[in-house]
Amino acid sequence: MSRILCVSICSVNNEPLFLQNFDNTDLLQCHHLMYSSLDVVLELAKKADMIFQSRGRYLGEIFPFDDQKIYGYITPTNKKFLLMASKSIPEQQQLENFFKEFHRLYVNHISNPFIDCERKIDSPSFIEKVTALVSETNKRI
Amino acid sequence: MVNLFASTSETPEQAMESIERIGFRSGEKFTEKLFFDQPPTSFQANRVGISSFLRHSFWPIAFKGNATILAGSYENMFTIEDTDFIWTRSFSLTGYSKSNLQLYLQYSCGMIRGAIKQLGYRAKVTGSCQSSPKHCQFVIEIS
């Protein structure tokens, strides 16, 4: 049974806007892995000419590292969502659903007029919702 | 909102900037939501794509009207014209000056600038009114 270890959002300039680790994973390692996989995301997106497609694009598994696997998703406005899982997840459909829901949570959070799009996300309700989504998805993968 | 800023700002330029900035932020969020809820059918993130996105997806939903695009004199400049702009539709036909009216258009200029920024480009947007208040033109310069 695979578990989601870490979820992150990176902005257009590759700044981390949000990074949440679950299951007491090492935070530093999460940062390190997420950052290393950003290069691959950019490459994949360019290769398939995916930058600025009109819908969010699921990029699949982008970085295998020991046992952890990293999956990526890029939004039409070039924000990157990354997910780190403990083992390889065979059901891609579940991951696509996860990213779509995550995108929806992000858009709803951004619609708050007091929130700046470029700043780090540290709203407790957003973190709560993401945690709920992750535990929901953990049951299905 | 315009009156509040006009009366509390020290200079008219400051009022214009503040209103435009508010419009900018709401334009950013609006585009994010737009791409998620109603993604346009085809979209390319180059200069041509931006103008067609603005005309086909952004304008009908944000400003509930039709817009036409006129090419500008430079390669990275174009004009969007709306003959029935929703926010100035009910302005009276006399008793206004062009500079006053520009203040009311600053919010929409900001919205357009925010939308273009989310697509990855920086732009400078200026709005002006032509023959009547509801006939507006926005000149967009993309860098």
Coordinates of C-alpha atoms in Angstrom, one line a residue:
Chain A
M1 CA 0.0 0.0 0.0
S2 CA 1.5 3.2 -1.1
R3 CA 1.1 6.4 0.9
I4 CA 1.4 10.0 -0.1
L5 CA 4.3 11.5 1.7
C6 CA 4.5 15.1 0.5
V7 CA 2.6 17.6 -1.6
S8 CA 3.9 20.8 -3.0
I9 CA 3.0 23.8 -5.2
C10 CA 5.6 25.7 -7.1
S11 CA 5.0 29.0 -8.8
V12 CA 5.9 30.1 -12.2
N13 CA 9.4 31.1 -11.1
N14 CA 9.9 27.9 -9.3
E15 CA 9.4 29.3 -5.8
P16 CA 7.8 26.9 -3.4
L17 CA 4.4 28.3 -2.5
F18 CA 3.3 25.4 -0.4
L19 CA 4.9 22.3 0.9
Q20 CA 3.2 19.9 3.2
N21 CA 4.7 16.6 4.4
F22 CA 2.6 13.8 5.9
D23 CA 3.6 10.8 7.9
N24 CA 6.5 12.5 9.6
T25 CA 8.7 12.5 6.6
D26 CA 11.9 14.4 6.7
L27 CA 11.0 18.0 5.6
L28 CA 14.5 18.7 4.3
Q29 CA 14.4 15.7 2.1
C30 CA 11.0 16.6 0.8
H31 CA 12.3 20.1 -0.2
H32 CA 15.3 18.6 -1.8
L33 CA 13.5 16.0 -3.9
M34 CA 10.8 18.4 -4.9
Y35 CA 13.3 20.9 -6.1
S36 CA 15.3 18.4 -8.0
S37 CA 12.3 17.2 -9.9
L38 CA 11.3 20.7 -11.0
D39 CA 13.9 20.5 -13.9
V40 CA 12.3 17.4 -15.1
V41 CA 8.8 18.9 -15.0
L42 CA 9.9 21.8 -17.1
E43 CA 11.6 19.5 -19.6
L44 CA 8.6 17.2 -19.9
A45 CA 6.2 20.1 -20.3
K46 CA 8.3 21.7 -23.0
K47 CA 8.8 18.4 -24.8
A48 CA 5.1 17.7 -25.1
D49 CA 4.4 21.4 -25.7
M50 CA 2.3 21.4 -22.6
I51 CA 3.1 24.8 -21.3
F52 CA -0.1 26.8 -21.3
Q53 CA -2.5 24.2 -22.5
S54 CA -6.0 25.2 -21.7
R55 CA -6.5 22.6 -19.0
G56 CA -4.3 21.3 -16.3
R57 CA -2.0 18.6 -17.5
Y58 CA -1.1 15.5 -15.6
L59 CA 2.5 14.7 -16.3
G60 CA 2.8 11.3 -14.7
E61 CA 5.8 9.9 -12.9
I62 CA 8.6 12.3 -13.3
F63 CA 11.4 11.4 -10.9
P64 CA 12.2 8.0 -9.4
F65 CA 14.4 8.2 -6.4
D66 CA 15.1 5.1 -4.4
D67 CA 11.7 4.0 -3.3
Q68 CA 9.9 7.3 -3.4
K69 CA 8.3 8.4 -6.6
I70 CA 7.4 11.9 -7.6
Y71 CA 4.3 12.7 -9.8
G72 CA 3.7 16.1 -11.4
Y73 CA 0.9 18.2 -12.7
I74 CA 1.0 21.5 -14.4
T75 CA -1.8 24.1 -14.5
P76 CA -2.6 26.3 -17.5
T77 CA -1.1 29.2 -15.7
N78 CA 2.1 27.4 -15.3
K79 CA 2.0 26.5 -11.6
K80 CA 3.4 23.1 -10.8
F81 CA 1.9 20.7 -8.4
L82 CA 4.1 17.9 -7.2
L83 CA 3.3 14.8 -5.2
M84 CA 5.8 12.4 -3.5
A85 CA 4.6 8.9 -2.8
S86 CA 6.2 6.1 -0.9
K87 CA 5.9 3.5 -3.6
S88 CA 5.0 3.4 -7.2
I89 CA 1.2 3.9 -7.7
P90 CA -0.2 1.8 -10.5
E91 CA -3.6 3.4 -10.7
Q92 CA -2.9 6.7 -12.6
Q93 CA -6.6 7.6 -12.6
Q94 CA -6.6 8.0 -8.9
L95 CA -3.7 10.4 -9.1
E96 CA -5.3 12.4 -11.8
N97 CA -8.4 12.7 -9.7
F98 CA -6.2 13.8 -6.8
F99 CA -4.5 16.5 -8.8
K100 CA -7.8 17.7 -10.2
E101 CA -9.2 18.1 -6.7
F102 CA -6.0 19.7 -5.5
H103 CA -6.2 22.2 -8.3
R104 CA -9.8 22.9 -7.3
L105 CA -8.7 23.5 -3.7
Y106 CA -5.9 25.8 -4.9
V107 CA -8.3 27.9 -7.1
N108 CA -10.8 28.2 -4.3
H109 CA -8.1 29.3 -1.9
I110 CA -6.7 31.8 -4.4
S111 CA -10.1 33.4 -5.0
N112 CA -9.9 34.9 -1.5
P113 CA -9.4 38.6 -2.2
F114 CA -7.1 39.1 0.7
I115 CA -4.6 36.5 -0.5
D116 CA -1.8 37.4 -2.8
C117 CA -1.2 35.0 -5.6
E118 CA 2.6 35.2 -5.3
R119 CA 2.9 34.6 -1.6
K120 CA 3.4 31.5 0.4
I121 CA 0.3 29.7 1.3
D122 CA -0.1 29.2 5.1
S123 CA -3.8 29.2 5.7
P124 CA -4.8 26.6 8.2
S125 CA -8.0 25.8 6.5
F126 CA -6.2 25.1 3.2
I127 CA -3.8 22.8 5.0
E128 CA -6.7 21.0 6.7
K129 CA -8.5 20.5 3.4
V130 CA -5.3 19.2 1.7
T131 CA -4.8 16.8 4.6
A132 CA -8.3 15.5 4.3
L133 CA -7.9 15.0 0.5
V134 CA -4.6 13.2 1.0
S135 CA -6.1 10.8 3.6
E136 CA -9.0 10.2 1.3
T137 CA -6.7 9.4 -1.6
N138 CA -4.5 7.2 0.6
K139 CA -7.4 4.8 1.1
R140 CA -7.8 4.4 -2.6
I141 CA -4.2 3.8 -3.8
Chain B
M1 CA -15.2 52.5 -5.0
V2 CA -13.9 55.0 -7.5
N3 CA -15.3 57.9 -5.4
L4 CA -13.6 56.5 -2.2
F5 CA -10.2 56.4 -3.9
A6 CA -10.7 59.7 -5.6
S7 CA -11.5 61.5 -2.4
T8 CA -9.0 59.8 -0.2
S9 CA -5.9 59.9 -2.4
E10 CA -3.5 62.7 -2.4
T11 CA -3.0 62.9 -6.1
P12 CA -5.2 61.7 -8.9
E13 CA -2.3 59.5 -10.1
Q14 CA -2.3 57.7 -6.8
A15 CA -6.0 57.0 -7.1
M16 CA -5.6 55.6 -10.6
E17 CA -2.7 53.4 -9.4
S18 CA -4.6 52.0 -6.4
I19 CA -7.7 51.2 -8.4
E20 CA -5.6 49.6 -11.2
R21 CA -3.8 47.5 -8.6
I22 CA -7.0 46.2 -7.1
G23 CA -8.2 45.4 -10.6
F24 CA -4.8 43.6 -11.3
R25 CA -5.2 41.3 -8.3
S26 CA -8.8 40.5 -9.1
G27 CA -7.8 39.9 -12.7
E28 CA -5.2 37.3 -11.7
K29 CA -7.6 35.4 -9.5
F30 CA -10.3 35.6 -12.1
T31 CA -8.1 34.0 -14.8
E32 CA -7.1 31.2 -12.5
K33 CA -10.7 30.4 -11.9
L34 CA -11.6 30.8 -15.5
F35 CA -9.0 28.3 -16.6
F36 CA -10.3 25.8 -14.1
D37 CA -14.0 26.2 -14.5
Q38 CA -14.3 27.0 -18.2
P39 CA -11.1 26.3 -20.0
P40 CA -11.0 27.8 -23.5
T41 CA -11.2 25.2 -26.2
S42 CA -7.9 26.0 -27.8
F43 CA -5.2 28.2 -26.5
Q44 CA -1.7 29.0 -27.3
A45 CA 0.5 31.1 -25.0
N46 CA 1.9 33.5 -27.6
R47 CA 0.9 37.0 -28.5
V48 CA -1.8 36.0 -30.9
G49 CA -3.2 33.5 -28.4
I50 CA -3.5 36.2 -25.8
S51 CA -5.6 38.5 -27.9
S52 CA -7.8 35.7 -29.0
F53 CA -8.1 34.5 -25.4
L54 CA -9.1 37.9 -24.2
R55 CA -11.6 38.4 -26.9
H56 CA -13.3 34.9 -26.8
S57 CA -13.0 33.7 -23.3
F58 CA -12.2 36.6 -21.0
W59 CA -14.4 39.3 -22.4
P60 CA -17.8 37.5 -22.5
I61 CA -17.5 36.3 -19.0
A62 CA -15.7 39.2 -17.3
F63 CA -17.4 42.1 -19.1
K64 CA -20.4 40.3 -20.6
G65 CA -20.1 41.8 -24.0
N66 CA -18.5 41.5 -27.3
A67 CA -15.2 42.9 -28.1
T68 CA -13.3 43.4 -31.4
I69 CA -9.6 43.4 -31.7
L70 CA -7.8 46.0 -33.8
A71 CA -4.2 45.5 -34.6
G72 CA -1.9 48.2 -33.3
S73 CA 0.9 50.0 -34.9
Y74 CA 3.7 47.9 -33.3
E75 CA 4.0 44.2 -33.3
N76 CA 3.4 43.8 -29.6
M77 CA 0.6 46.3 -29.3
F78 CA -3.1 45.8 -30.0
T79 CA -6.4 47.4 -29.1
I80 CA -9.6 45.9 -27.9
E81 CA -12.7 47.8 -28.6
D82 CA -16.0 47.4 -26.9
T83 CA -18.9 49.4 -28.2
D84 CA -21.2 48.6 -25.3
F85 CA -18.9 48.4 -22.3
I86 CA -20.9 47.2 -19.4
W87 CA -19.6 49.4 -16.7
T88 CA -19.9 52.7 -18.5
R89 CA -23.2 51.8 -20.3
S90 CA -25.4 53.9 -18.0
F91 CA -23.2 57.0 -17.8
S92 CA -24.8 60.1 -19.1
L93 CA -23.8 61.4 -22.4
T94 CA -22.9 64.9 -21.3
G95 CA -21.2 66.4 -18.4
Y96 CA -18.1 64.3 -18.3
S97 CA -14.5 64.8 -19.2
K98 CA -12.3 62.2 -20.6
S99 CA -9.9 62.3 -17.7
N100 CA -12.7 61.7 -15.2
L101 CA -13.9 58.8 -17.2
Q102 CA -10.5 57.2 -17.3
L103 CA -10.6 56.7 -13.5
Y104 CA -13.6 54.5 -14.0
L105 CA -11.9 52.4 -16.5
Q106 CA -8.8 51.8 -14.5
Y107 CA -10.2 48.8 -12.7
S108 CA -10.9 47.0 -16.0
C109 CA -7.4 47.9 -17.2
G110 CA -6.0 46.3 -14.1
M111 CA -8.1 43.2 -14.7
I112 CA -6.8 42.8 -18.2
R113 CA -3.3 43.3 -17.0
G114 CA -3.7 40.6 -14.3
A115 CA -5.1 38.2 -16.8
I116 CA -2.2 38.7 -19.1
K117 CA 0.3 38.3 -16.3
Q118 CA -1.2 34.9 -15.4
L119 CA -0.5 33.9 -19.0
G120 CA 3.1 34.7 -18.5
Y121 CA 3.5 38.2 -20.1
R122 CA 3.8 41.7 -18.8
A123 CA 1.5 44.2 -20.3
K124 CA 0.6 47.9 -20.1
V125 CA -3.0 48.6 -20.5
T126 CA -4.6 52.0 -21.0
G127 CA -8.3 52.6 -21.4
S128 CA -10.1 55.5 -23.0
C129 CA -13.5 56.4 -24.3
Q130 CA -14.3 57.3 -27.8
S131 CA -17.5 58.9 -28.9
S132 CA -19.7 58.0 -26.0
P133 CA -19.0 56.7 -22.5
K134 CA -20.0 53.2 -23.4
H135 CA -17.7 52.9 -26.4
C136 CA -14.4 52.1 -24.9
Q137 CA -11.0 51.2 -26.2
F138 CA -8.2 49.5 -24.3
V139 CA -4.8 49.7 -25.8
I140 CA -2.6 46.8 -24.7
E141 CA 1.1 46.7 -25.1
I142 CA 2.8 43.4 -24.3
S143 CA 6.4 43.1 -23.4

